[in-house]
Amino acid sequence: MGQHAAWMRLALDEARAALATGDVPVGAIVVDAAGAVIGRGRNERELRQDPTLHAEIVAIREAAADTADWHLTGCTLVVTLEPCVMCAGAILAARMPVVVFGAWDAKAGASGSIYDVLRDRRLNHRVEVFPGVEEDECGALLREFFEDPARRPTRGP
């Protein structure tokens, strides 16, 4: 798990960068089979006003562009928060074999908490999941964000 923790530190850097745009601080990286980072992402929903721009989606898109292949079969996704249903679907579509995540998401998690889409035996692809890596730090960053009203995005009428 030493390598997973080192990768999570990089994903945490991405999560912190999301704070500058008012986005929920979630970060992700995609690492290839050799251990090189080929995709980076952070939440950009507020920045770009696009509900699909979760950190995982941004990182997966960058990795696919880097490899010029949507099949990310030898890659690992590392993300600070448990993937949601949308992101789990993208992970499965990209045929990623491994996901490492930090904090559990008791409200929208689809990688073991509410749903377990990534390991659902009814689907044609399953993912090895390593939860809780640097969980305390990942969770603290999210808690601090949601406890500070000045950091949260405002909504219009």
PDB file of C-alpha atoms in Angstrom, residues 22-153:
ATOM      1  CA  GLY A  22     -14.877  26.917  -5.637  1.00  0.00           C
ATOM      2  CA  ASP A  23     -15.271  23.285  -6.580  1.00  0.00           C
ATOM      3  CA  VAL A  24     -15.633  20.471  -4.078  1.00  0.00           C
ATOM      4  CA  PRO A  25     -12.047  19.382  -3.351  1.00  0.00           C
ATOM      5  CA  VAL A  26     -11.851  16.013  -5.052  1.00  0.00           C
ATOM      6  CA  GLY A  27      -8.761  15.059  -7.028  1.00  0.00           C
ATOM      7  CA  ALA A  28      -7.772  12.091  -9.167  1.00  0.00           C
ATOM      8  CA  ILE A  29      -4.864  10.717 -11.136  1.00  0.00           C
ATOM      9  CA  VAL A  30      -4.513   7.860 -13.610  1.00  0.00           C
ATOM     10  CA  VAL A  31      -1.294   5.872 -13.426  1.00  0.00           C
ATOM     11  CA  ASP A  32      -0.136   3.559 -16.217  1.00  0.00           C
ATOM     12  CA  ALA A  33       1.318   0.066 -15.739  1.00  0.00           C
ATOM     13  CA  ALA A  34       4.840   1.516 -15.417  1.00  0.00           C
ATOM     14  CA  GLY A  35       3.723   3.848 -12.628  1.00  0.00           C
ATOM     15  CA  ALA A  36       3.750   7.061 -14.680  1.00  0.00           C
ATOM     16  CA  VAL A  37       0.950   9.581 -14.185  1.00  0.00           C
ATOM     17  CA  ILE A  38      -0.865   9.899 -17.517  1.00  0.00           C
ATOM     18  CA  GLY A  39      -3.985  11.716 -16.350  1.00  0.00           C
ATOM     19  CA  ARG A  40      -4.797  14.310 -13.709  1.00  0.00           C
ATOM     20  CA  GLY A  41      -8.155  15.696 -12.736  1.00  0.00           C
ATOM     21  CA  ARG A  42      -9.990  17.729 -10.174  1.00  0.00           C
ATOM     22  CA  ASN A  43     -13.640  18.636  -9.866  1.00  0.00           C
ATOM     23  CA  GLU A  44     -14.455  21.324 -12.439  1.00  0.00           C
ATOM     24  CA  ARG A  45     -18.239  21.418 -12.202  1.00  0.00           C
ATOM     25  CA  GLU A  46     -18.367  24.971 -10.843  1.00  0.00           C
ATOM     26  CA  LEU A  47     -15.463  26.187 -12.968  1.00  0.00           C
ATOM     27  CA  ARG A  48     -17.001  25.011 -16.256  1.00  0.00           C
ATOM     28  CA  GLN A  49     -20.677  24.702 -15.235  1.00  0.00           C
ATOM     29  CA  ASP A  50     -20.702  21.077 -16.384  1.00  0.00           C
ATOM     30  CA  PRO A  51     -22.230  18.443 -14.079  1.00  0.00           C
ATOM     31  CA  THR A  52     -20.136  15.661 -15.639  1.00  0.00           C
ATOM     32  CA  LEU A  53     -16.767  17.160 -14.749  1.00  0.00           C
ATOM     33  CA  HIS A  54     -15.967  15.092 -11.696  1.00  0.00           C
ATOM     34  CA  ALA A  55     -12.265  14.593 -10.967  1.00  0.00           C
ATOM     35  CA  GLU A  56     -12.363  10.993 -12.194  1.00  0.00           C
ATOM     36  CA  ILE A  57     -13.899  11.920 -15.552  1.00  0.00           C
ATOM     37  CA  VAL A  58     -11.340  14.687 -16.128  1.00  0.00           C
ATOM     38  CA  ALA A  59      -8.438  12.341 -15.281  1.00  0.00           C
ATOM     39  CA  ILE A  60      -9.802   9.482 -17.420  1.00  0.00           C
ATOM     40  CA  ARG A  61     -10.272  11.804 -20.405  1.00  0.00           C
ATOM     41  CA  GLU A  62      -6.711  13.086 -20.061  1.00  0.00           C
ATOM     42  CA  ALA A  63      -5.319   9.551 -19.781  1.00  0.00           C
ATOM     43  CA  ALA A  64      -7.249   8.414 -22.864  1.00  0.00           C
ATOM     44  CA  ALA A  65      -5.942  11.420 -24.799  1.00  0.00           C
ATOM     45  CA  ASP A  66      -2.394  10.733 -23.597  1.00  0.00           C
ATOM     46  CA  THR A  67      -2.515   7.107 -24.721  1.00  0.00           C
ATOM     47  CA  ALA A  68      -4.718   7.770 -27.775  1.00  0.00           C
ATOM     48  CA  ASP A  69      -6.795   4.816 -26.588  1.00  0.00           C
ATOM     49  CA  TRP A  70      -9.973   4.654 -24.516  1.00  0.00           C
ATOM     50  CA  HIS A  71      -8.959   1.221 -23.257  1.00  0.00           C
ATOM     51  CA  LEU A  72      -7.112   1.987 -20.020  1.00  0.00           C
ATOM     52  CA  THR A  73      -6.633  -1.706 -19.257  1.00  0.00           C
ATOM     53  CA  GLY A  74      -3.249  -1.433 -17.545  1.00  0.00           C
ATOM     54  CA  CYS A  75      -4.055   1.662 -15.535  1.00  0.00           C
ATOM     55  CA  THR A  76      -4.960   2.523 -11.965  1.00  0.00           C
ATOM     56  CA  LEU A  77      -7.303   5.340 -10.974  1.00  0.00           C
ATOM     57  CA  VAL A  78      -6.482   7.030  -7.669  1.00  0.00           C
ATOM     58  CA  VAL A  79      -9.151   9.390  -6.308  1.00  0.00           C
ATOM     59  CA  THR A  80      -9.635  11.160  -2.993  1.00  0.00           C
ATOM     60  CA  LEU A  81     -13.354  10.301  -2.714  1.00  0.00           C
ATOM     61  CA  GLU A  82     -15.204   7.085  -3.465  1.00  0.00           C
ATOM     62  CA  PRO A  83     -16.478   7.214  -7.071  1.00  0.00           C
ATOM     63  CA  CYS A  84     -20.168   7.874  -7.698  1.00  0.00           C
ATOM     64  CA  VAL A  85     -22.371   5.891 -10.088  1.00  0.00           C
ATOM     65  CA  MET A  86     -21.460   8.085 -13.090  1.00  0.00           C
ATOM     66  CA  CYS A  87     -17.737   7.783 -12.426  1.00  0.00           C
ATOM     67  CA  ALA A  88     -17.982   4.055 -11.734  1.00  0.00           C
ATOM     68  CA  GLY A  89     -19.630   3.687 -15.138  1.00  0.00           C
ATOM     69  CA  ALA A  90     -16.783   5.585 -16.799  1.00  0.00           C
ATOM     70  CA  ILE A  91     -14.211   3.425 -14.990  1.00  0.00           C
ATOM     71  CA  LEU A  92     -15.937   0.283 -16.236  1.00  0.00           C
ATOM     72  CA  ALA A  93     -16.256   1.667 -19.775  1.00  0.00           C
ATOM     73  CA  ALA A  94     -12.509   2.405 -19.816  1.00  0.00           C
ATOM     74  CA  ARG A  95     -11.821  -1.162 -18.616  1.00  0.00           C
ATOM     75  CA  MET A  96      -9.658   0.067 -15.745  1.00  0.00           C
ATOM     76  CA  PRO A  97      -8.613  -2.856 -13.531  1.00  0.00           C
ATOM     77  CA  VAL A  98      -7.774  -1.009 -10.281  1.00  0.00           C
ATOM     78  CA  VAL A  99      -9.262   1.880  -8.296  1.00  0.00           C
ATOM     79  CA  VAL A 100      -7.714   3.326  -5.154  1.00  0.00           C
ATOM     80  CA  PHE A 101      -9.796   5.807  -3.174  1.00  0.00           C
ATOM     81  CA  GLY A 102      -9.466   7.781   0.039  1.00  0.00           C
ATOM     82  CA  ALA A 103     -12.682   8.833   1.765  1.00  0.00           C
ATOM     83  CA  TRP A 104     -15.923   6.875   1.646  1.00  0.00           C
ATOM     84  CA  ASP A 105     -18.980   8.678   0.250  1.00  0.00           C
ATOM     85  CA  ALA A 106     -21.988   7.672   2.345  1.00  0.00           C
ATOM     86  CA  LYS A 107     -24.342   9.779   0.185  1.00  0.00           C
ATOM     87  CA  ALA A 108     -23.349   8.904  -3.389  1.00  0.00           C
ATOM     88  CA  GLY A 109     -20.676   6.187  -3.271  1.00  0.00           C
ATOM     89  CA  ALA A 110     -20.800   3.433  -5.863  1.00  0.00           C
ATOM     90  CA  SER A 111     -17.649   1.540  -4.975  1.00  0.00           C
ATOM     91  CA  GLY A 112     -18.704  -0.263  -1.826  1.00  0.00           C
ATOM     92  CA  SER A 113     -20.731   2.064   0.393  1.00  0.00           C
ATOM     93  CA  ILE A 114     -24.208   2.571  -1.112  1.00  0.00           C
ATOM     94  CA  TYR A 115     -23.633   0.598  -4.303  1.00  0.00           C
ATOM     95  CA  ASP A 116     -20.780  -1.603  -5.445  1.00  0.00           C
ATOM     96  CA  VAL A 117     -20.956  -1.044  -9.180  1.00  0.00           C
ATOM     97  CA  LEU A 118     -17.241  -1.659  -9.719  1.00  0.00           C
ATOM     98  CA  ARG A 119     -17.418  -5.216  -8.379  1.00  0.00           C
ATOM     99  CA  ASP A 120     -20.908  -6.164  -9.538  1.00  0.00           C
ATOM    100  CA  ARG A 121     -20.687  -9.736 -10.865  1.00  0.00           C
ATOM    101  CA  ARG A 122     -23.567  -9.087 -13.270  1.00  0.00           C
ATOM    102  CA  LEU A 123     -21.414  -6.739 -15.337  1.00  0.00           C
ATOM    103  CA  ASN A 124     -18.830  -7.716 -17.941  1.00  0.00           C
ATOM    104  CA  HIS A 125     -15.902  -6.071 -16.134  1.00  0.00           C
ATOM    105  CA  ARG A 126     -14.945  -5.935 -12.475  1.00  0.00           C
ATOM    106  CA  VAL A 127     -12.424  -3.724 -10.726  1.00  0.00           C
ATOM    107  CA  GLU A 128     -10.105  -4.393  -7.817  1.00  0.00           C
ATOM    108  CA  VAL A 129     -10.855  -1.679  -5.241  1.00  0.00           C
ATOM    109  CA  PHE A 130      -8.505  -0.419  -2.531  1.00  0.00           C
ATOM    110  CA  PRO A 131     -10.563   1.847  -0.228  1.00  0.00           C
ATOM    111  CA  GLY A 132      -9.500   4.083   2.646  1.00  0.00           C
ATOM    112  CA  VAL A 133      -6.021   5.087   1.440  1.00  0.00           C
ATOM    113  CA  GLU A 134      -5.087   8.296   3.294  1.00  0.00           C
ATOM    114  CA  GLU A 135      -8.734   8.330   4.357  1.00  0.00           C
ATOM    115  CA  ASP A 136      -8.288  10.755   7.250  1.00  0.00           C
ATOM    116  CA  GLU A 137      -6.617  13.452   5.151  1.00  0.00           C
ATOM    117  CA  CYS A 138      -9.018  13.012   2.233  1.00  0.00           C
ATOM    118  CA  GLY A 139     -12.029  13.189   4.538  1.00  0.00           C
ATOM    119  CA  ALA A 140     -10.686  16.181   6.482  1.00  0.00           C
ATOM    120  CA  LEU A 141     -10.272  18.212   3.294  1.00  0.00           C
ATOM    121  CA  LEU A 142     -13.905  17.580   2.370  1.00  0.00           C
ATOM    122  CA  ARG A 143     -15.224  18.236   5.885  1.00  0.00           C
ATOM    123  CA  GLU A 144     -13.344  21.555   6.081  1.00  0.00           C
ATOM    124  CA  PHE A 145     -14.790  22.592   2.732  1.00  0.00           C
ATOM    125  CA  PHE A 146     -18.386  21.846   3.679  1.00  0.00           C
ATOM    126  CA  GLU A 147     -18.046  23.358   7.165  1.00  0.00           C
ATOM    127  CA  ASP A 148     -16.827  26.695   5.751  1.00  0.00           C
ATOM    128  CA  PRO A 149     -19.787  28.496   4.111  1.00  0.00           C
ATOM    129  CA  ALA A 150     -17.435  31.003   2.446  1.00  0.00           C
ATOM    130  CA  ARG A 151     -15.849  28.221   0.404  1.00  0.00           C
ATOM    131  CA  ARG A 152     -19.040  26.639  -0.851  1.00  0.00           C
ATOM    132  CA  PRO A 153     -20.501  27.691  -4.172  1.00  0.00           C
TER     133      PRO A 153
END
